[in-house]
XYZ file of C-alpha atoms in Angstrom:
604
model
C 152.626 55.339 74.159
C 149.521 55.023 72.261
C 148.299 51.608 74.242
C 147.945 53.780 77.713
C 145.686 56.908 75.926
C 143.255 54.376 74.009
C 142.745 52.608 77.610
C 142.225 55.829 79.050
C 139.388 56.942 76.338
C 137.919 53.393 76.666
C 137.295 54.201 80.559
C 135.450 57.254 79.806
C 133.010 55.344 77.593
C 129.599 54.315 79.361
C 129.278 50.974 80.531
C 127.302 49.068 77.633
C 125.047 47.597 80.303
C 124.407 50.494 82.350
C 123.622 52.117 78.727
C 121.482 49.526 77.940
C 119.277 49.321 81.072
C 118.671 53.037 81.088
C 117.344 52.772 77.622
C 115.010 49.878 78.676
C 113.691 51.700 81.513
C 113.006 54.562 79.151
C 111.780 52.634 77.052
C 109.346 50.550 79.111
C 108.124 54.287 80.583
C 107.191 55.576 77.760
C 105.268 52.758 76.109
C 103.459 52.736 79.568
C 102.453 56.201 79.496
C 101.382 56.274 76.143
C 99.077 52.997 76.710
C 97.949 55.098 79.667
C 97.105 58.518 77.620
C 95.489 56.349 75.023
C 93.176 54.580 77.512
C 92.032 57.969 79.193
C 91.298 59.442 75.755
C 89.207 56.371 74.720
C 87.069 56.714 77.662
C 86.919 60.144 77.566
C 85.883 59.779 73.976
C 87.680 61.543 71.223
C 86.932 64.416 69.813
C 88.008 67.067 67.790
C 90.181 70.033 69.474
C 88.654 73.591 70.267
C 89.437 77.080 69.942
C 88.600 77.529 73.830
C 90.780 80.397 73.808
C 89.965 82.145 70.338
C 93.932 82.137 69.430
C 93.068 80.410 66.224
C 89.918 82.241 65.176
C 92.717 85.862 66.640
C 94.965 84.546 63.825
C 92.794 83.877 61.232
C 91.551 87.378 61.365
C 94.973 88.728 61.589
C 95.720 86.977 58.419
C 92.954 88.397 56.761
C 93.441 91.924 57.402
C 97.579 91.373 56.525
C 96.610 89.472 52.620
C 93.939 92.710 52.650
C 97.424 95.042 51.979
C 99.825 93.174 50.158
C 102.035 96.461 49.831
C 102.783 96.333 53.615
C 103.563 92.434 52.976
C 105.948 92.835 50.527
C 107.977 95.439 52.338
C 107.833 93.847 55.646
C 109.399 90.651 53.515
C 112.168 92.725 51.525
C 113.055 93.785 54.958
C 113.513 91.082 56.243
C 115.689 89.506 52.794
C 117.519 92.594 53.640
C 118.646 92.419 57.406
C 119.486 88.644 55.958
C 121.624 89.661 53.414
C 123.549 91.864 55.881
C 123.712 88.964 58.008
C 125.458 86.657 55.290
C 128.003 89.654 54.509
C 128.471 90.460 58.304
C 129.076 86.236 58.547
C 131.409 86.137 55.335
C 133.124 88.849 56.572
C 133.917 87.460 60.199
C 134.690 84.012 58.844
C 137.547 84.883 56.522
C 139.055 87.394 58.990
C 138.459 90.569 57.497
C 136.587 91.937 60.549
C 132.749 92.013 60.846
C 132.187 94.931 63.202
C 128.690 94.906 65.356
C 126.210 92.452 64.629
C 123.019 92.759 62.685
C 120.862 91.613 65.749
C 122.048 91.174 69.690
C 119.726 89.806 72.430
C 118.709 92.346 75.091
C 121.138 92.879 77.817
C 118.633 90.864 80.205
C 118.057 88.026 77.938
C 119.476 85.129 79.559
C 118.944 82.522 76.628
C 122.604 83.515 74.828
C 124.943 84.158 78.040
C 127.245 81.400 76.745
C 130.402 82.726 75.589
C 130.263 80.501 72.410
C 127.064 82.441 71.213
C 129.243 85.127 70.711
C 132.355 83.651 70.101
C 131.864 80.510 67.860
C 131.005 81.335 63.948
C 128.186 78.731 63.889
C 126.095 79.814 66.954
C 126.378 83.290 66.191
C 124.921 83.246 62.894
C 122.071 80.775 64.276
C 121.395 83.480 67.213
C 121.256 86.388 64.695
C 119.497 84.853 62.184
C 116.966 83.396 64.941
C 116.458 87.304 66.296
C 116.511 88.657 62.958
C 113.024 86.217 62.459
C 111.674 86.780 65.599
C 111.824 90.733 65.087
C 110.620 90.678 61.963
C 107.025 88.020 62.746
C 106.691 90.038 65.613
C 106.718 93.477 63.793
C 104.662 92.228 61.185
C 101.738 90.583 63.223
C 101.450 93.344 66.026
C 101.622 96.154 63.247
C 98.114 95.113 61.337
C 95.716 97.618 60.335
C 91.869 97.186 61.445
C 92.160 94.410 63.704
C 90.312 94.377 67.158
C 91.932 95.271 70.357
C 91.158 91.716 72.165
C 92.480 89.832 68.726
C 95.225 92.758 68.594
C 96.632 91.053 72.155
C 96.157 87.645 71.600
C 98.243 87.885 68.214
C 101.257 89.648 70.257
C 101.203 87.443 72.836
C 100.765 84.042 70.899
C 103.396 84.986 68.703
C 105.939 86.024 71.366
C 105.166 81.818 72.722
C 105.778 80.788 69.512
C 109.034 82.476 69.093
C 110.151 82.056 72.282
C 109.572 78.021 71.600
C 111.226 78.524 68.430
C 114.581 79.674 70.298
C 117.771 78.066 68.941
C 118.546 77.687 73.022
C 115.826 75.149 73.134
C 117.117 72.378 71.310
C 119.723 70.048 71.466
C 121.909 70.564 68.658
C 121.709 74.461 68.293
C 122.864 75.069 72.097
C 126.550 75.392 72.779
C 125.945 74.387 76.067
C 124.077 71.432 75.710
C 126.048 70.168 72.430
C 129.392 69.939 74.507
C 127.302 68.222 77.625
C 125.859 65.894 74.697
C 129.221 65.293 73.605
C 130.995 65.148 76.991
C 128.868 62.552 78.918
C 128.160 60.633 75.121
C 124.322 61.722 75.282
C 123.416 60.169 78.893
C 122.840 63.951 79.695
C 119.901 63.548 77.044
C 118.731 59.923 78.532
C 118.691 61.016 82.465
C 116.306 64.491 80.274
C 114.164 61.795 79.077
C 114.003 60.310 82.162
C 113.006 63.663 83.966
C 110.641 64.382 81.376
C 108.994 61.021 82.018
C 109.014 61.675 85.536
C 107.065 65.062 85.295
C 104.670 64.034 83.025
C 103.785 61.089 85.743
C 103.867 63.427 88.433
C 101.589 65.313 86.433
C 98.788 62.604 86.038
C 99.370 62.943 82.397
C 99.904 66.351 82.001
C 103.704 68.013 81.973
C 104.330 69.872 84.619
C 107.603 71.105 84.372
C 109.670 70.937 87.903
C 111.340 74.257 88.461
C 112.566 73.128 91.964
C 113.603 70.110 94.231
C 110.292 70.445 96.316
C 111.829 67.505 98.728
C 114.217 70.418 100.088
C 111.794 72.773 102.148
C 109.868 72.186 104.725
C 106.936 74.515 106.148
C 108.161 75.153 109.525
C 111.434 73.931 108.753
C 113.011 75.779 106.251
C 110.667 78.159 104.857
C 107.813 80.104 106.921
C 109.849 79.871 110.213
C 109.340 83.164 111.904
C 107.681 81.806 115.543
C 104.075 82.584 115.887
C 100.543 80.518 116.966
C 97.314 79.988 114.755
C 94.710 81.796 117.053
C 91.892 81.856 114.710
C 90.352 79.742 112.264
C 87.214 79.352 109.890
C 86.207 77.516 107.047
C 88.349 80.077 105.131
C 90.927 80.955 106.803
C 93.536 80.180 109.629
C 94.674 83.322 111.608
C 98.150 83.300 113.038
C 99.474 86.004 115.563
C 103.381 86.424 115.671
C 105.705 86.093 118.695
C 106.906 89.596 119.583
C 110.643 90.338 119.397
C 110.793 93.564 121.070
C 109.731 94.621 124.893
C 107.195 97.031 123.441
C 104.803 96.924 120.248
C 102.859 99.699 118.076
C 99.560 100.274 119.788
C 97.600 99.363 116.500
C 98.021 95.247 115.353
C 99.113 94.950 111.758
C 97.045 92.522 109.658
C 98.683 91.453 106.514
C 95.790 89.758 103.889
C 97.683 87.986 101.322
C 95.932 86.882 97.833
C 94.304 83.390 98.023
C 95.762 82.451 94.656
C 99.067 81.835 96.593
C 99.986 80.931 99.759
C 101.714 83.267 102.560
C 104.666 82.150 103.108
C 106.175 84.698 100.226
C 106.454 87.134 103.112
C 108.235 85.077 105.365
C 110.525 82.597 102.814
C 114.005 83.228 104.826
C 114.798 84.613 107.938
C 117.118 87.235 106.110
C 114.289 88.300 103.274
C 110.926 87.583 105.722
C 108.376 91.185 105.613
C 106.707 89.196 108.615
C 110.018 88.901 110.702
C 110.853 92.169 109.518
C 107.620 93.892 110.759
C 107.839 92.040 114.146
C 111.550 93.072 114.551
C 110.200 96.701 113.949
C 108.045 96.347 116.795
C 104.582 95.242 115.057
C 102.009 93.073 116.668
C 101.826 90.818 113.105
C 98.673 88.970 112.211
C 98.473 86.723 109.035
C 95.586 85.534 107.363
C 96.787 81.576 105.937
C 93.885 80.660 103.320
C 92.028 77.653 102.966
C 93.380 75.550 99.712
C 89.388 75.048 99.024
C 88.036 71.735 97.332
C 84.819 70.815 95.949
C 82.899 71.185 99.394
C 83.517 74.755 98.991
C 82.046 75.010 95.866
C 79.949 77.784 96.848
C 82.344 79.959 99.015
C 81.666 83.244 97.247
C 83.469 86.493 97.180
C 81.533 87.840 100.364
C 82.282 84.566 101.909
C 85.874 85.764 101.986
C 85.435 89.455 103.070
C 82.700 87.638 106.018
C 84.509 84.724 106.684
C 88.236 86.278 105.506
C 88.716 89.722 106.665
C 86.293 90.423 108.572
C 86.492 87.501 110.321
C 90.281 88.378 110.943
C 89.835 91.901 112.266
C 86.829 90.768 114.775
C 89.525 88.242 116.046
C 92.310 90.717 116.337
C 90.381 92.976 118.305
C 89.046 90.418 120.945
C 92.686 88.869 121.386
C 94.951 92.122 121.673
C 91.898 94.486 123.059
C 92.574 97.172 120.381
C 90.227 99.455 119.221
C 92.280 99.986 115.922
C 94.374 98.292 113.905
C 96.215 98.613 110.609
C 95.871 96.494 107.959
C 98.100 95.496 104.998
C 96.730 93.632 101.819
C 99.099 91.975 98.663
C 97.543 91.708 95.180
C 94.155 89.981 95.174
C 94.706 90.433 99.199
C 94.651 94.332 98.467
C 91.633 93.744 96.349
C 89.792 92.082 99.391
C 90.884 94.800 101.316
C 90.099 97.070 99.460
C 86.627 96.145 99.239
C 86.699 95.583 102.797
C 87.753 98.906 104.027
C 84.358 100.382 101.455
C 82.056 97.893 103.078
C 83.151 99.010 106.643
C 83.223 102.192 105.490
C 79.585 101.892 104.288
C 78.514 100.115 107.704
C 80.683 103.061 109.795
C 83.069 100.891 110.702
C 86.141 102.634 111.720
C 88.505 99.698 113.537
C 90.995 99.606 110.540
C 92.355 103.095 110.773
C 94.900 102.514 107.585
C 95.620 100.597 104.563
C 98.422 99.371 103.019
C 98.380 97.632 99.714
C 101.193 95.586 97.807
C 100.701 95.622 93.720
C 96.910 96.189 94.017
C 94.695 96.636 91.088
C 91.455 98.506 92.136
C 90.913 99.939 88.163
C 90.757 97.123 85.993
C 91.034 98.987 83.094
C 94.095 98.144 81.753
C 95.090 94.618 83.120
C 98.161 94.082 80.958
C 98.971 90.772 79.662
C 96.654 88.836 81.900
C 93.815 90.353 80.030
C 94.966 88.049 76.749
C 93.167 85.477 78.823
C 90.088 87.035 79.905
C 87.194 87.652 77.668
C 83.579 85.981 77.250
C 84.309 83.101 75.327
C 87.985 82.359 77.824
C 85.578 82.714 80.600
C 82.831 81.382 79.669
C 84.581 78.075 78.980
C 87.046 78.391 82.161
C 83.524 78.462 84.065
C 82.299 75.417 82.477
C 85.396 73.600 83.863
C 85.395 75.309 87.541
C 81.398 74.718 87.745
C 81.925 70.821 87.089
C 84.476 70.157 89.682
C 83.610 73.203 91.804
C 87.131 74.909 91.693
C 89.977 76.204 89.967
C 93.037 74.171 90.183
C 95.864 76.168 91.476
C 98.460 74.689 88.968
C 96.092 75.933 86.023
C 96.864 79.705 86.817
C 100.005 78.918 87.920
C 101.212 78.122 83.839
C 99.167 81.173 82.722
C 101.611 83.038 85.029
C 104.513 81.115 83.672
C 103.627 82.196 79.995
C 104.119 85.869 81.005
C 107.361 85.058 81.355
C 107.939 81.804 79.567
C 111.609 81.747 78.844
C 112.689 82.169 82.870
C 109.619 80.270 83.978
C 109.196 77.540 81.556
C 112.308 77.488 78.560
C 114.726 77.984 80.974
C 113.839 74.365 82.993
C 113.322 72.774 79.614
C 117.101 73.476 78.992
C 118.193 72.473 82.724
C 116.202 69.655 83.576
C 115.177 67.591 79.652
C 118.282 68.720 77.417
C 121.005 69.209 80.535
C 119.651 66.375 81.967
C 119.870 68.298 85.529
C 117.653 68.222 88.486
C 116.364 71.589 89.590
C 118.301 73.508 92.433
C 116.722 73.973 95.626
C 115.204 77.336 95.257
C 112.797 78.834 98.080
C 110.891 81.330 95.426
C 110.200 78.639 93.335
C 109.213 76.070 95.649
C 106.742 78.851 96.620
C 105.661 78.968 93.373
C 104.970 75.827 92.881
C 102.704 75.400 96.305
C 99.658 76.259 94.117
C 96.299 76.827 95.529
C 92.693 76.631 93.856
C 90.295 78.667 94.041
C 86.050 78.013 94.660
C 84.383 78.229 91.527
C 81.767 81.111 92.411
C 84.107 83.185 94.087
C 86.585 83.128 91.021
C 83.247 83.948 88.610
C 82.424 86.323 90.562
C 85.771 87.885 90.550
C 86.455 87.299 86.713
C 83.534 88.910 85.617
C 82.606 91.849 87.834
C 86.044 93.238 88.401
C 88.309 91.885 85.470
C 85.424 91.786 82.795
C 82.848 94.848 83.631
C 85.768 97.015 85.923
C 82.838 97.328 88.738
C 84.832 97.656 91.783
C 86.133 101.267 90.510
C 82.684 102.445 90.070
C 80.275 103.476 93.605
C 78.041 100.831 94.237
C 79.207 98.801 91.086
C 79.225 95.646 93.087
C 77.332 94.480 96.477
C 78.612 93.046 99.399
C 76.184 91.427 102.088
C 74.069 94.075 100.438
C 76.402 97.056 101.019
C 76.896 98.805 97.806
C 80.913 98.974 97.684
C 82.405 102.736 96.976
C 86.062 102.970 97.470
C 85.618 106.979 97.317
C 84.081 106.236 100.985
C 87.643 104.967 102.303
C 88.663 107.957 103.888
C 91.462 106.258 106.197
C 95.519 106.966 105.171
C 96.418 104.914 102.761
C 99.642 103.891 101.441
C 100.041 101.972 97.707
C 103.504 99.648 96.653
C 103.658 99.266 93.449
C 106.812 97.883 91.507
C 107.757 99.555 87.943
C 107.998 95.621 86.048
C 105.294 93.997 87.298
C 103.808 91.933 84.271
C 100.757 90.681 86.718
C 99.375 94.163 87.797
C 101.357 96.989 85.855
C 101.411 99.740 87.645
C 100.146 102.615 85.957
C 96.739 100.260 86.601
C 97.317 100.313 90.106
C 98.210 103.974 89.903
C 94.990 104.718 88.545
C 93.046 102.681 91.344
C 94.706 104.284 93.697
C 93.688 107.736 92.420
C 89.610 106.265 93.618
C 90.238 106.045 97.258
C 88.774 109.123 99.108
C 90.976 109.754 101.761
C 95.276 110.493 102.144
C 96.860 108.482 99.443
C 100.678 107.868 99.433
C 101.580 106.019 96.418
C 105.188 104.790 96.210
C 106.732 103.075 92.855
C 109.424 100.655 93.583
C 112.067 98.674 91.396
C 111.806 95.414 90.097
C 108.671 93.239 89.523
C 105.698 92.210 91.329
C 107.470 89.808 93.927
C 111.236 90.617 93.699
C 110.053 94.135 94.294
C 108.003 93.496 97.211
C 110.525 90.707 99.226
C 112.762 93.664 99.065
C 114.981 93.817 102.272
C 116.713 97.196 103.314
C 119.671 95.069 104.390
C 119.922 94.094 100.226
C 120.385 97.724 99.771
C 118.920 96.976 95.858
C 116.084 98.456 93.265
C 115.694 101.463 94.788
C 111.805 103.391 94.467
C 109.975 106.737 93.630
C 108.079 108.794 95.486
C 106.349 111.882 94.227
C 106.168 114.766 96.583
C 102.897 116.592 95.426
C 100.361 117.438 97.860
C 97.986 115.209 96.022
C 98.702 112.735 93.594
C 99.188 113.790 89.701
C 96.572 112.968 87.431
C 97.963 110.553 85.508
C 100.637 107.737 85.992
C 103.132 109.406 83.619
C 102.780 113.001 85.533
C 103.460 110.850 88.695
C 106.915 109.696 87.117
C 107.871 112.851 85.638
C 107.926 114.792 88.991
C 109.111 111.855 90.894
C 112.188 111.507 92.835
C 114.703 108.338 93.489
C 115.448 107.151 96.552
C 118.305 103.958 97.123
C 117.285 100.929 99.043
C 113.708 99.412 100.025
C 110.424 100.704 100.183
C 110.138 98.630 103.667
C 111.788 102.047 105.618
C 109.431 104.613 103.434
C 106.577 102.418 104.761
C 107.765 102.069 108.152
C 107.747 105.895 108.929
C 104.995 106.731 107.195
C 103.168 103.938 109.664
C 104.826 105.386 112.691
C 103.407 108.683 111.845
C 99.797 106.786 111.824
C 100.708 105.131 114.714
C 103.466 106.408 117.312
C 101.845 104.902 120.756
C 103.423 101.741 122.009
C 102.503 99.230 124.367
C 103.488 96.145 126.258
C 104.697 93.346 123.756
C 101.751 91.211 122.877
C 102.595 87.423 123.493
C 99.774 85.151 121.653
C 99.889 82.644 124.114
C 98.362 85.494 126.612
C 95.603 86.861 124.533
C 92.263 85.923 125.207
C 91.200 83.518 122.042
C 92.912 79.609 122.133
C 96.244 78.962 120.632
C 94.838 76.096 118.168
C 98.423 75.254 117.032
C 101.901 76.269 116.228
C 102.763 78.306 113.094
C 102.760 78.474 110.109
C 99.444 76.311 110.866
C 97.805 73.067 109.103
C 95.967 75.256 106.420
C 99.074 76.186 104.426
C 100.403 72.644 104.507
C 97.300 71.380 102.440
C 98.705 70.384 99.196
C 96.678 69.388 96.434
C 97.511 65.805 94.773
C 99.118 65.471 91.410
């Protein structure tokens, strides 16, 4: 009986050859990409690495300050001998039987890294994942707990830490994940080869730099599969394409909606399925839609500055609107940077007594730079001053630049996660919409983002009247009298909401401010038909003082924001009209939707 079962384990082996020629072509990659890297350095010239970022100069100080009070040192070390020591007992103790009761350390309920039943279950991983959070609480508490150092070093210690940790994961590697020790062991390593492979692969893709795939981009189309809500591009400029939405119903709001998105990304987050798409949503609801699609800007646009997209963006947009549809009004909507732009729009018309946007809405908006959460890690004179340097040389910011500093805010979904999946698992990404999105990065002009860096991030001078200029109207968000009506979601990492809270608080006229659940793009694409998240609304007759006083007296409500929204518009705007059909309006239809601007990819 034995003859049959060794046959049987001899078929699951690899083929030899097939082995063999997938370690040549690895092989044969990598020596090719190397020779490649080498050659680019050489004529580059070589030279020695810089603290463009200030993380080492940040630690150095850090260490300083901690040798400075060896007390604190020496405790914050017997702790942690301590919290080991109860690990060993807690490990003895659970390996000879006796019962171990609860652990020393567990991950957070969210923390996706240890779902595998054998993290828990198995002796070995468990002590590895306690022992690994045991460390990582005990750096973390240590570095972000040191006496006398400065507030920008302060931040760039937390954060740099939490990368290395999070790098340091027992989850990232090979032999110390469950899951990826019995794939190892189950497909005799080729799960490890075909990683290689893939890591090869996105390193080519990437021109030389990784750039790790989250998604198979082959499986969306523009048009296609993602941004398919029906509608014509009516407008365009050097900035922007305009696109007007075929109407659903037999009769529309009175007042057009324009929706301003951020330029950083491109539109299409609003309108990613037919089931989850704000756009189709608002048309369904009887809204005359109009989307602004941005330019993905190269070097000839250099010297597009901010004002060149209020002039040639927003302004632009509304002028359109008004000669296609023959409304006097309209209402305008405006998502992160997007809100920004309108923001400052809405002050400049208000400073040229311009009254054709009679409300605002605004999606995770920061008007008060104040407190820019993580994201301010990466701003400061020396970041910018060096990021500027780059920009000013090839006239722009590439999109897939900002696109990892987004991905380190959350660098064990964004980036550890596909390390796992695609180089360790040896998987190919799934087809994910979001992420697809994601990865459809877009740059940015060089003078515009300057401008942007250092006069709102940097000096904070959009919050203050006549801080900053535009066409040489001194911008004062205290003048913006029209309702307003502010999103904001209580996890965003990329503008936290007690920020936009306090931005919100500037604005001179009726100011709804609504706090939703989730973060700053799950809790935006928030359908009411998903019935999740929930938000808060605060009933005051003007808003609390602070952020905090906001919460305290707020009240929950189940479901989306969209509906709160919805009839606080219709109390703006009640009058309907006849359905407004783009191909009738009075400006050319230049081409179908979603339009040729958003299709502009940059190469790799």
């Amino acid at each position: 009986m034995a003859a049959p079962e060794k046959e049987v384990a001899k078929s699951e082996l690899p083929d030899p050859k097939e082995v063999a020629k997938t370690y040549a072509e690895v092989a044969q990659r990598a020596s090719k990409l190397l020779a490649d890297h080498i050659q680019k350095q050489v004529k580059k010239g070589i030279s020695a690495p810089a603290d463009e970022l200030g993380i080492a100069q940040a630690f150095m100080d850090m260490m300083g300050k901690l040798l400075a009070n060896p007390y604190r040192l020496a405790q914050a070390q017997m702790n942690l001998v301590w919290d080991y020591f109860s690990l060993w007992q807690h490990s003895v103790m659970r390996f000879s039987g006796m019962g171990a009761g609860a652990p020393v350390a567990a991950p957070a309920k969210d923390d996706k890294r240890f779902k595998d039943e054998e993290w828990q279950e198995h002796f070995l991983f468990d002590f590895m994942k306690q022992s690994y959070l045991i460390a990582a609480r005990h750096i973390h508490d240590t570095v972000s707990t040191v006496d006398g150092l400065d507030e920008q070093s302060q931040k760039k210690v937390n954060f740099y830490t939490r990368q290395y940790i999070d790098a340091l994961s027992p989850s990232n590697f090979a032999m110390t994940n469950p899951e990826v020790f019995r794939e190892t062991v189950k497909s005799h390593g080729q799960n490890l080869i075909k990683g290689l492979n893939n890591l090869l692969r996105d390193v080519e893709e990437g021109g030389g730099t990784l750039r790790v795939k989250m998604t198979d981009t082959t499986a969306f189309e523009l048009g296609k599969n993602v941004a398919t809500t029906p509608g014509k591009v009516v407008f365009q400029t050097d900035m922007m394409q305009l696109l007007q939405y075929t109407p659903s119903t037999p009769d529309v709001s009175k007042r057009p909606l324009l929706i301003v998105p951020p330029w950083i990304n491109k539109f299409y987050i609003l309108d990613l399925r037919e089931k989850n798409s704000y756009i189709k949503w608002c048309v369904d609801q009887g809204h005359t839609v109009f989307v602004i699609s941005w330019v993905n800007p190269d070097e000839r646009l250099a010297e597009k500055s901010f004002d060149s997209y209020l002039q040639e963006g927003t302004l632009a947009a509304v002028d359109a609107i008004v000669e296609q549809t023959g409304a006097k009004e309209i209402n305008a909507a405006g998502y992160c940077l997007g809100g920004t732009l309108l923001a400052t729009t809405l002050a400049y018309m208000a400073g040229k007594k311009d009254k054709r946007i009679a409300s605002g809405t605004f999606f995770t908006t920061m008007t008060d730079f104040a407190e820019p959460g993580e994201l301010g890690v990466f701003i400061d004179e020396g970041q910018v001053s060096s990021l500027e340097k780059k920009m000013f040389e090839r006239g722009y910011l590439e999109g897939s630049e900002m696109a990892g500093t987004f991905s380190m805010l959350r660098a064990n979904d964004l980036v550890w996660s596909f390390v796992v999946n695609n180089y360790l698992m040896g998987k190919d990404p799934f087809p994910f919409d979001l992420l697809y999105w994601n990865s459809d990065s877009t740059r940015m002009p060089a003078k515009m983002h300057s401008f942007y860096l250092r006069n709102m991030y940097m000096k904070n001078l959009l919050k203050e009247a006549g801080g900053i200029e535009i066409g040489g109207v001194p911008i004062d968000l205290s003048k913006i009298k029209v309702p307003t009506y502010f999103i904001s979601t209580i996890e965003d990492h990329i503008a936290p909401w007690k920020s936009t809270y306090s931005g919100a608080r500037n604005f001179g006229g009726n100011v709804r401010f609504v706090l939703g659940g989730s973060g700053h793009i799950a809790g935006i694409v928030n359908p009411p038909a998903a019935n999740k998240y929930g938000y808060w609304t605060n009933s005051a007759a003007k808003l609390p003082a602070t952020a905090d006083e906001f919460f305290a007296g707020a009240e929950q409500h189940p479901g989306s924001w969209w509906t709160d929204w919805q009839a606080w518009l219709i109390d703006q705007d009640a009058e309907k009209v006849p359905a407004r059909d783009p191909v009738k309006g009075k400006l050319k239809v230049l081409e179908d939707g979603p339009g040729s601007y958003v299709k502009a990819r940059p190469a790799a």
